[in-house]
Short mmCIF file of C-alpha atoms and ligand atoms in Angstrom, two decimals:
data_model
loop_
_atom_site.label_atom_id
_atom_site.label_comp_id
_atom_site.label_asym_id
_atom_site.label_seq_id
_atom_site.Cartn_x
_atom_site.Cartn_y
_atom_site.Cartn_z
CA MET A 1 25.14 28.65 -6.40
CA GLN A 2 22.02 26.28 -6.89
CA VAL A 3 22.80 22.84 -6.17
CA PRO A 4 20.43 19.77 -6.59
CA ALA A 5 19.73 17.76 -2.72
CA PRO A 6 22.10 14.93 -2.39
CA PHE A 7 21.54 11.54 -4.94
CA GLU A 8 22.90 8.65 -5.68
CA TYR A 9 24.28 8.43 -9.19
CA GLN A 10 24.24 4.99 -11.35
CA ARG A 11 25.32 4.17 -14.94
CA VAL A 12 23.55 1.70 -17.01
CA SER A 13 24.93 -0.03 -20.32
CA SER A 14 21.53 -1.68 -21.56
CA VAL A 15 17.92 -1.51 -21.63
CA GLY A 16 17.45 -4.26 -19.68
CA GLU A 17 19.72 -2.60 -16.64
CA ALA A 18 18.13 0.51 -16.90
CA VAL A 19 14.42 -1.20 -16.28
CA GLY A 20 15.60 -3.71 -13.87
CA LEU A 21 17.32 -0.90 -11.70
CA LEU A 22 13.76 1.47 -12.44
CA ASP A 23 11.61 -1.55 -10.87
CA SER A 24 14.10 -1.76 -7.91
CA LEU A 25 14.14 1.52 -6.66
CA GLY A 26 10.37 2.54 -7.90
CA ASP A 27 9.29 6.47 -8.36
CA THR A 28 12.51 7.33 -6.08
CA ALA A 29 14.56 7.08 -8.90
CA ARG A 30 14.80 8.98 -12.26
CA LEU A 31 16.83 8.28 -15.62
CA VAL A 32 19.26 11.12 -16.98
CA ALA A 33 19.44 11.46 -20.41
CA GLY A 34 21.06 14.78 -21.75
CA GLY A 35 20.20 16.04 -18.34
CA HIS A 36 18.97 19.52 -19.62
CA SER A 37 16.12 19.68 -18.33
CA LEU A 38 16.09 17.42 -15.20
CA ILE A 39 19.40 18.85 -13.75
CA PRO A 40 18.15 22.74 -14.07
CA MET A 41 15.00 21.43 -12.03
CA MET A 42 17.20 19.30 -9.37
CA LYS A 43 19.30 22.65 -9.33
CA LEU A 44 16.39 24.69 -8.44
CA ARG A 45 14.69 21.98 -6.07
CA LEU A 46 12.00 21.78 -8.26
CA ALA A 47 12.38 17.78 -8.36
CA ASN A 48 14.25 15.79 -6.17
CA PHE A 49 15.12 12.26 -6.82
CA GLU A 50 17.40 9.53 -4.38
CA TYR A 51 18.77 8.25 -7.60
CA LEU A 52 19.61 9.50 -10.90
CA ILE A 53 20.23 6.19 -13.30
CA ASP A 54 22.40 7.60 -16.14
CA ILE A 55 21.39 6.49 -19.54
CA ASN A 56 24.32 7.94 -21.87
CA GLU A 57 25.73 4.48 -22.43
CA LEU A 58 22.96 3.53 -24.08
CA HIS A 59 23.41 5.98 -26.86
CA GLY A 60 25.20 2.99 -28.72
CA GLU A 61 21.82 1.16 -28.50
CA LEU A 62 19.35 4.28 -28.57
CA GLY A 63 21.11 6.32 -30.66
CA TYR A 64 19.75 5.81 -34.25
CA VAL A 65 17.53 7.24 -37.43
CA VAL A 66 16.52 4.13 -39.21
CA THR A 67 14.32 4.11 -42.48
CA GLU A 68 12.41 1.15 -43.30
CA PRO A 69 9.37 0.47 -45.62
CA GLY A 70 6.69 2.79 -44.76
CA ARG A 71 8.24 4.04 -41.64
CA MET A 72 11.02 5.62 -39.75
CA ARG A 73 12.63 4.39 -36.42
CA ILE A 74 14.47 7.08 -34.13
CA GLY A 75 16.26 5.57 -31.17
CA ALA A 76 15.41 7.66 -27.77
CA MET A 77 18.88 8.64 -27.11
CA THR A 78 19.67 10.46 -30.48
CA ARG A 79 20.48 13.74 -29.86
CA HIS A 80 18.95 16.98 -31.16
CA ARG A 81 22.39 17.47 -33.36
CA GLU A 82 21.82 14.44 -34.86
CA LEU A 83 18.17 14.97 -35.67
CA LEU A 84 19.42 18.32 -36.90
CA GLU A 85 22.45 16.77 -39.08
CA SER A 86 20.49 13.75 -40.31
CA ALA A 87 20.17 13.82 -44.08
CA GLU A 88 17.68 10.86 -44.02
CA LEU A 89 15.26 12.65 -41.74
CA ALA A 90 15.68 15.89 -43.93
CA ALA A 91 14.35 14.19 -47.20
CA ALA A 92 11.52 12.38 -45.05
CA PHE A 93 10.64 14.85 -42.76
CA PRO A 94 11.98 18.54 -43.10
CA VAL A 95 10.01 19.74 -40.24
CA PHE A 96 12.37 17.89 -37.85
CA GLY A 97 15.60 20.02 -39.46
CA ASP A 98 13.16 22.91 -39.25
CA ALA A 99 12.45 22.58 -35.32
CA GLU A 100 15.67 21.61 -34.41
CA SER A 101 17.38 24.89 -36.02
CA VAL A 102 15.29 27.01 -33.56
CA ILE A 103 15.86 24.25 -29.96
CA ALA A 104 18.01 26.01 -27.47
CA ASP A 105 21.76 26.14 -28.72
CA PRO A 106 24.73 24.09 -29.73
CA ALA A 107 25.63 23.31 -26.25
CA VAL A 108 22.17 22.08 -25.59
CA ARG A 109 21.61 20.35 -28.48
CA ASN A 110 24.78 18.22 -28.13
CA ARG A 111 23.45 16.57 -25.25
CA GLY A 112 19.90 16.68 -24.75
CA THR A 113 17.94 13.90 -26.67
CA LEU A 114 14.57 13.12 -28.48
CA GLY A 115 13.44 10.63 -25.50
CA GLY A 116 14.18 13.60 -22.93
CA SER A 117 12.31 15.72 -24.78
CA LEU A 118 9.11 13.92 -25.35
CA CYS A 119 9.46 12.66 -21.70
CA GLN A 120 10.15 16.16 -20.07
CA ALA A 121 6.77 16.93 -21.61
CA ASP A 122 7.38 20.78 -21.21
CA PRO A 123 4.14 22.16 -22.94
CA SER A 124 6.75 24.38 -24.65
CA GLU A 125 8.39 21.60 -25.68
CA ASP A 126 8.92 21.50 -29.84
CA LEU A 127 9.76 17.89 -30.77
CA SER A 128 6.74 16.71 -29.12
CA ALA A 129 4.73 19.26 -31.60
CA VAL A 130 7.15 17.77 -34.05
CA CYS A 131 6.29 13.94 -33.38
CA THR A 132 2.03 14.99 -32.90
CA THR A 133 2.05 16.40 -36.82
CA LEU A 134 4.18 13.24 -38.20
CA ASP A 135 1.46 10.85 -36.20
CA ALA A 136 4.41 9.32 -34.66
CA SER A 137 4.03 6.49 -31.85
CA CYS A 138 5.86 5.79 -28.54
CA VAL A 139 7.64 2.66 -27.78
CA ILE A 140 7.78 2.24 -24.05
CA ARG A 141 9.69 -0.63 -22.32
CA GLY A 142 9.15 -2.17 -19.03
CA ARG A 143 10.02 -5.60 -17.54
CA GLU A 144 6.95 -7.27 -19.03
CA GLY A 145 8.47 -6.27 -22.86
CA GLU A 146 7.07 -3.43 -25.31
CA ARG A 147 4.00 -1.43 -25.73
CA VAL A 148 3.67 1.18 -28.25
CA VAL A 149 1.48 4.53 -27.59
CA SER A 150 0.41 7.01 -29.80
CA MET A 151 1.34 10.47 -29.43
CA GLU A 152 -2.26 11.31 -28.28
CA ASP A 153 -1.83 9.44 -25.33
CA PHE A 154 1.64 9.70 -24.65
CA HIS A 155 1.25 13.41 -22.57
CA ARG A 156 -1.08 13.15 -19.40
CA GLY A 157 -0.68 16.34 -18.52
CA PRO A 158 2.26 18.96 -17.78
CA TYR A 159 5.47 16.88 -17.22
CA GLU A 160 3.49 13.70 -16.89
CA THR A 161 3.60 11.05 -19.47
CA ALA A 162 2.29 7.57 -19.78
CA VAL A 163 5.50 6.27 -19.06
CA GLY A 164 5.28 4.18 -15.78
CA ASP A 165 7.90 4.62 -13.02
CA ALA A 166 9.42 1.20 -14.19
CA GLU A 167 9.43 1.82 -17.65
CA MET A 168 11.64 3.71 -20.20
CA LEU A 169 10.79 5.31 -23.75
CA THR A 170 12.83 3.36 -26.07
CA GLU A 171 11.76 4.59 -29.65
CA VAL A 172 9.80 6.87 -31.24
CA ARG A 173 8.59 5.41 -35.00
CA PHE A 174 6.79 7.86 -37.48
CA PRO A 175 4.65 6.43 -41.12
CA ILE A 176 6.23 7.79 -44.06
CA ARG A 177 3.45 8.31 -46.52
CA PRO A 178 3.83 9.53 -50.18
CA ASN A 179 3.35 12.54 -51.79
CA GLY A 180 3.60 14.79 -48.72
CA SER A 181 5.88 17.19 -46.77
CA SER A 182 5.93 19.20 -43.70
CA ALA A 183 6.98 22.41 -41.97
CA PHE A 184 7.77 23.67 -38.41
CA GLU A 185 7.49 27.77 -37.40
CA LYS A 186 8.27 29.19 -34.24
CA VAL A 187 7.87 32.75 -32.31
CA GLU A 188 10.64 32.88 -29.50
CA ARG A 189 11.29 36.12 -27.73
CA ARG A 190 15.22 35.76 -28.79
CA ALA A 191 17.27 33.13 -30.19
CA GLY A 192 17.36 29.85 -28.47
CA ASP A 193 14.75 30.54 -26.28
CA TRP A 194 11.45 28.62 -25.34
CA ALA A 195 8.79 28.82 -27.88
CA VAL A 196 5.98 31.80 -27.41
CA VAL A 197 4.13 29.24 -29.96
CA SER A 198 5.14 26.83 -32.20
CA ALA A 199 3.54 25.03 -35.18
CA GLY A 200 4.55 21.92 -37.18
CA ALA A 201 2.61 20.92 -39.94
CA ALA A 202 2.06 17.87 -42.75
CA VAL A 203 0.46 17.84 -45.60
CA TRP A 204 -0.05 15.09 -48.42
CA LEU A 205 -1.21 15.59 -51.53
CA ASP A 206 -3.66 13.22 -54.25
CA GLY A 207 -3.01 12.80 -57.55
CA ASP A 208 -5.06 15.64 -58.23
CA GLY A 209 -3.18 17.86 -56.05
CA ALA A 210 -5.77 18.25 -53.78
CA VAL A 211 -5.10 17.69 -49.94
CA ALA A 212 -5.32 14.06 -49.24
CA ASP A 213 -4.59 14.16 -45.55
CA ALA A 214 -3.12 17.30 -43.37
CA ARG A 215 -1.49 17.39 -39.49
CA VAL A 216 -0.61 20.19 -37.13
CA GLY A 217 0.79 20.30 -33.86
CA LEU A 218 0.92 23.15 -31.56
CA ALA A 219 3.39 23.54 -28.60
CA ALA A 220 3.07 26.23 -25.84
CA VAL A 221 -0.84 26.96 -26.33
CA GLY A 222 -2.31 24.40 -23.56
CA PRO A 223 -1.45 21.79 -21.11
CA ASN A 224 0.29 19.55 -23.63
CA THR A 225 1.66 19.82 -27.06
CA ALA A 226 -1.56 18.98 -29.12
CA GLY A 227 -2.65 18.09 -32.68
CA ILE A 228 -6.06 20.16 -34.17
CA PRO A 229 -9.11 17.26 -34.05
CA GLY A 230 -10.35 16.87 -37.39
CA ILE A 231 -8.24 19.13 -39.47
CA GLY A 232 -7.47 16.21 -42.00
CA GLU A 233 -11.46 15.90 -42.49
CA GLU A 234 -11.89 19.48 -42.78
CA LEU A 235 -8.79 19.95 -45.51
CA ARG A 236 -9.50 16.70 -47.80
CA GLY A 237 -10.14 16.70 -51.32
CA LYS A 238 -9.85 20.70 -51.51
CA ALA A 239 -7.22 22.86 -53.13
CA PRO A 240 -4.40 23.75 -51.18
CA THR A 241 -5.25 27.55 -51.26
CA GLU A 242 -4.61 30.52 -49.33
CA GLU A 243 -8.33 30.41 -48.18
CA LEU A 244 -8.08 27.00 -47.13
CA PHE A 245 -5.03 27.36 -44.87
CA ALA A 246 -6.98 30.40 -43.34
CA ARG A 247 -9.62 28.39 -42.28
CA ALA A 248 -7.22 25.76 -40.72
CA GLY A 249 -5.53 28.88 -38.99
CA ASP A 250 -9.04 29.36 -37.36
CA LEU A 251 -9.33 25.94 -36.35
CA ALA A 252 -5.91 26.33 -34.48
CA ALA A 253 -6.92 29.24 -32.60
CA GLU A 254 -10.31 27.41 -32.09
CA ALA A 255 -8.57 24.33 -30.57
CA CYS A 256 -5.78 26.28 -28.34
CA ASP A 257 -5.79 27.23 -24.56
CA PRO A 258 -3.23 29.20 -24.01
CA VAL A 259 -2.56 31.16 -20.93
CA THR A 260 -1.10 34.49 -20.31
CA ASP A 261 2.39 34.47 -18.97
CA ARG A 262 5.48 36.28 -19.25
CA ARG A 263 5.75 35.19 -22.96
CA GLY A 264 2.71 37.30 -23.63
CA SER A 265 -0.76 37.50 -23.67
CA ALA A 266 -3.44 34.26 -24.05
CA GLU A 267 -4.80 36.58 -27.12
CA TYR A 268 -1.12 36.77 -28.69
CA LYS A 269 -0.73 33.60 -28.78
CA ARG A 270 -4.05 32.46 -29.72
CA HIS A 271 -3.11 35.11 -33.11
CA LEU A 272 0.10 33.35 -32.91
CA ALA A 273 -1.08 29.68 -33.52
CA LYS A 274 -3.50 30.90 -36.49
CA GLU A 275 -0.58 32.76 -37.93
CA LEU A 276 2.08 29.76 -37.79
CA THR A 277 -0.05 27.10 -38.60
CA VAL A 278 -0.93 28.78 -41.78
CA ARG A 279 2.66 29.49 -42.48
CA ALA A 280 3.58 25.74 -42.06
CA LEU A 281 0.81 24.54 -43.91
CA ARG A 282 1.73 27.11 -46.74
CA ARG A 283 5.57 25.70 -46.17
CA SER A 284 4.74 22.23 -46.53
CA VAL A 285 2.62 22.50 -49.64
CA ALA A 286 4.96 24.65 -51.62
CA ARG A 287 7.91 22.09 -50.45
CA ILE A 288 5.70 19.27 -52.35
CA GLY A 289 6.19 21.39 -55.26
CA ALA A 290 9.52 22.20 -55.17
CA SER A 291 10.29 18.19 -54.54
CA GLY A 292 8.86 17.63 -58.17
CA ALA A 293 6.28 15.43 -56.13
CA GLY A 294 2.48 15.85 -57.09
CA THR A 295 2.48 12.57 -58.14
CA PRO A 296 1.35 9.90 -56.17
CA GLY A 297 4.54 7.51 -55.06
CA ALA A 298 7.03 10.78 -54.73
CA VAL A 299 8.74 10.97 -51.64
CA GLN A 300 8.97 13.67 -49.47
CA GLY A 301 10.82 16.72 -50.26
CA THR A 302 13.53 18.79 -48.69
CA GLY A 303 14.34 22.18 -50.34
CA GLY A 304 12.08 24.87 -51.98
CA GLU A 305 10.66 27.23 -49.41
CA GLY A 306 7.37 28.54 -50.48
CA ALA A 307 6.04 32.55 -49.91
C1 FAD B 1 18.85 26.51 -21.82
C2 FAD B 1 18.03 25.90 -22.54
C3 FAD B 1 17.20 25.88 -24.02
C4 FAD B 1 16.37 25.31 -24.44
N1 FAD B 1 15.39 25.59 -25.25
C5 FAD B 1 14.35 24.52 -26.10
C6 FAD B 1 13.75 24.65 -26.57
O1 FAD B 1 13.60 26.13 -27.52
N2 FAD B 1 13.20 23.95 -27.35
C7 FAD B 1 13.07 22.76 -26.92
O2 FAD B 1 11.89 22.31 -27.14
N3 FAD B 1 13.45 22.14 -25.81
C8 FAD B 1 14.59 23.24 -25.13
N4 FAD B 1 15.02 22.81 -24.13
C9 FAD B 1 15.15 21.69 -23.86
C10 FAD B 1 16.02 20.46 -24.33
O3 FAD B 1 15.47 20.73 -25.44
C11 FAD B 1 16.35 19.27 -23.33
O4 FAD B 1 17.17 18.89 -24.26
C12 FAD B 1 15.01 18.63 -23.56
O5 FAD B 1 14.16 18.84 -22.74
C13 FAD B 1 15.40 17.71 -22.28
O6 FAD B 1 16.15 16.12 -23.28
P1 FAD B 1 17.51 15.78 -22.25
O7 FAD B 1 17.90 14.45 -22.88
O8 FAD B 1 18.32 16.60 -21.66
O9 FAD B 1 16.67 15.00 -20.74
P2 FAD B 1 16.91 15.19 -19.33
O10 FAD B 1 16.84 16.14 -18.73
O11 FAD B 1 18.10 14.10 -18.93
O12 FAD B 1 15.54 14.02 -19.28
C14 FAD B 1 14.19 14.69 -18.83
C15 FAD B 1 13.21 14.28 -18.59
O13 FAD B 1 12.73 12.74 -19.16
C16 FAD B 1 12.83 11.88 -18.67
N5 FAD B 1 13.87 10.73 -19.48
C17 FAD B 1 15.09 10.76 -20.31
N6 FAD B 1 15.16 10.13 -21.10
C18 FAD B 1 13.97 9.32 -20.99
C19 FAD B 1 13.97 7.57 -21.57
N7 FAD B 1 14.27 7.55 -22.39
N8 FAD B 1 12.67 7.54 -21.09
C20 FAD B 1 12.12 7.82 -19.66
N9 FAD B 1 12.27 8.93 -19.36
C21 FAD B 1 13.46 9.66 -20.40
C22 FAD B 1 13.70 12.08 -17.45
O14 FAD B 1 13.91 11.10 -16.28
C23 FAD B 1 13.69 13.03 -16.64
O15 FAD B 1 12.47 13.26 -16.35
C24 FAD B 1 16.23 23.63 -23.41
C25 FAD B 1 17.09 23.44 -22.77
C26 FAD B 1 17.83 24.64 -22.05
C27 FAD B 1 18.83 23.97 -20.70
#
């Protein structure tokens, strides 16, 4: 049986206590949230830490989905299951439910957290693609207070983030914009597996039904999940047609940098990046139509899958 190297374990009951401990222990310590990424890595001896700081008691402080005018805030300790079951989230950002329904299995979803997913910074991780799609920003707390970092700047490389040794991610914020919707597509080798490739898309339409803005987030096709530069400008002002989706798919294939591994060849993954981008954009636009949006000010829709 694989076991981790010995470590000291401590539970904390507030963000302040967690940050204080991190500050005094430095890079010898690591937070443990759901533990579904950290503990397997420690068991495989791919990571060793002298101290584990258990933040599960912070679920009361950091487990929430809150809608405010113009934005939604989700606490870092919100678990996959809660994200999957949130009606508020499904109404505003259906891309979340799409992604959560294909992340791992119920056991992982019962414990794994939004914060742990983003901070693990696995290049194949799905929620970072969702957060990139939705133009999220990450709230990081340290001894000196809070700072806010865009998703573009949050990931510094595989398994590396902007969160410092004495800091923690506390919240992720999402702008809510009218007349849009979103969708997520993933190809996995078997149910519950990590992505071969996954793609999130969000589209907003103007009063004439043309694209006002669009965003795409891709996972498993580069060192980190990433958006597609210039996609909003490329699609803006144009009718959301199959030709336009195909153009966006081409941009996705050009923007990504996949490697050949046991999940597939680089060529196959590039093809998937293109195809999944097209499908996610198509479904996003179909959802706007199905929600009765198409009039400025309408909220994002949930149902009515397109082709
Ligand atoms: C069998 C299996 C299948 C999986 N399949 C998928 C999949 O298909 N798609 C997918 O996206 N994911 C998948 N996962 C990963 C799963 O989503 C994990 O729950 C997630 O990656 C990590 O969340 P966690 O809360 O368990 O984090 P932990 O394992 O507790 O922590 C991960 C890292 O984040 C740090 N951390 C945690 N919280 C914070 C915080 N608030 N601030 C700063 N640092 C923090 C920890 O110190 C650690 O370095 C799978 C996992 C397993 C075990």
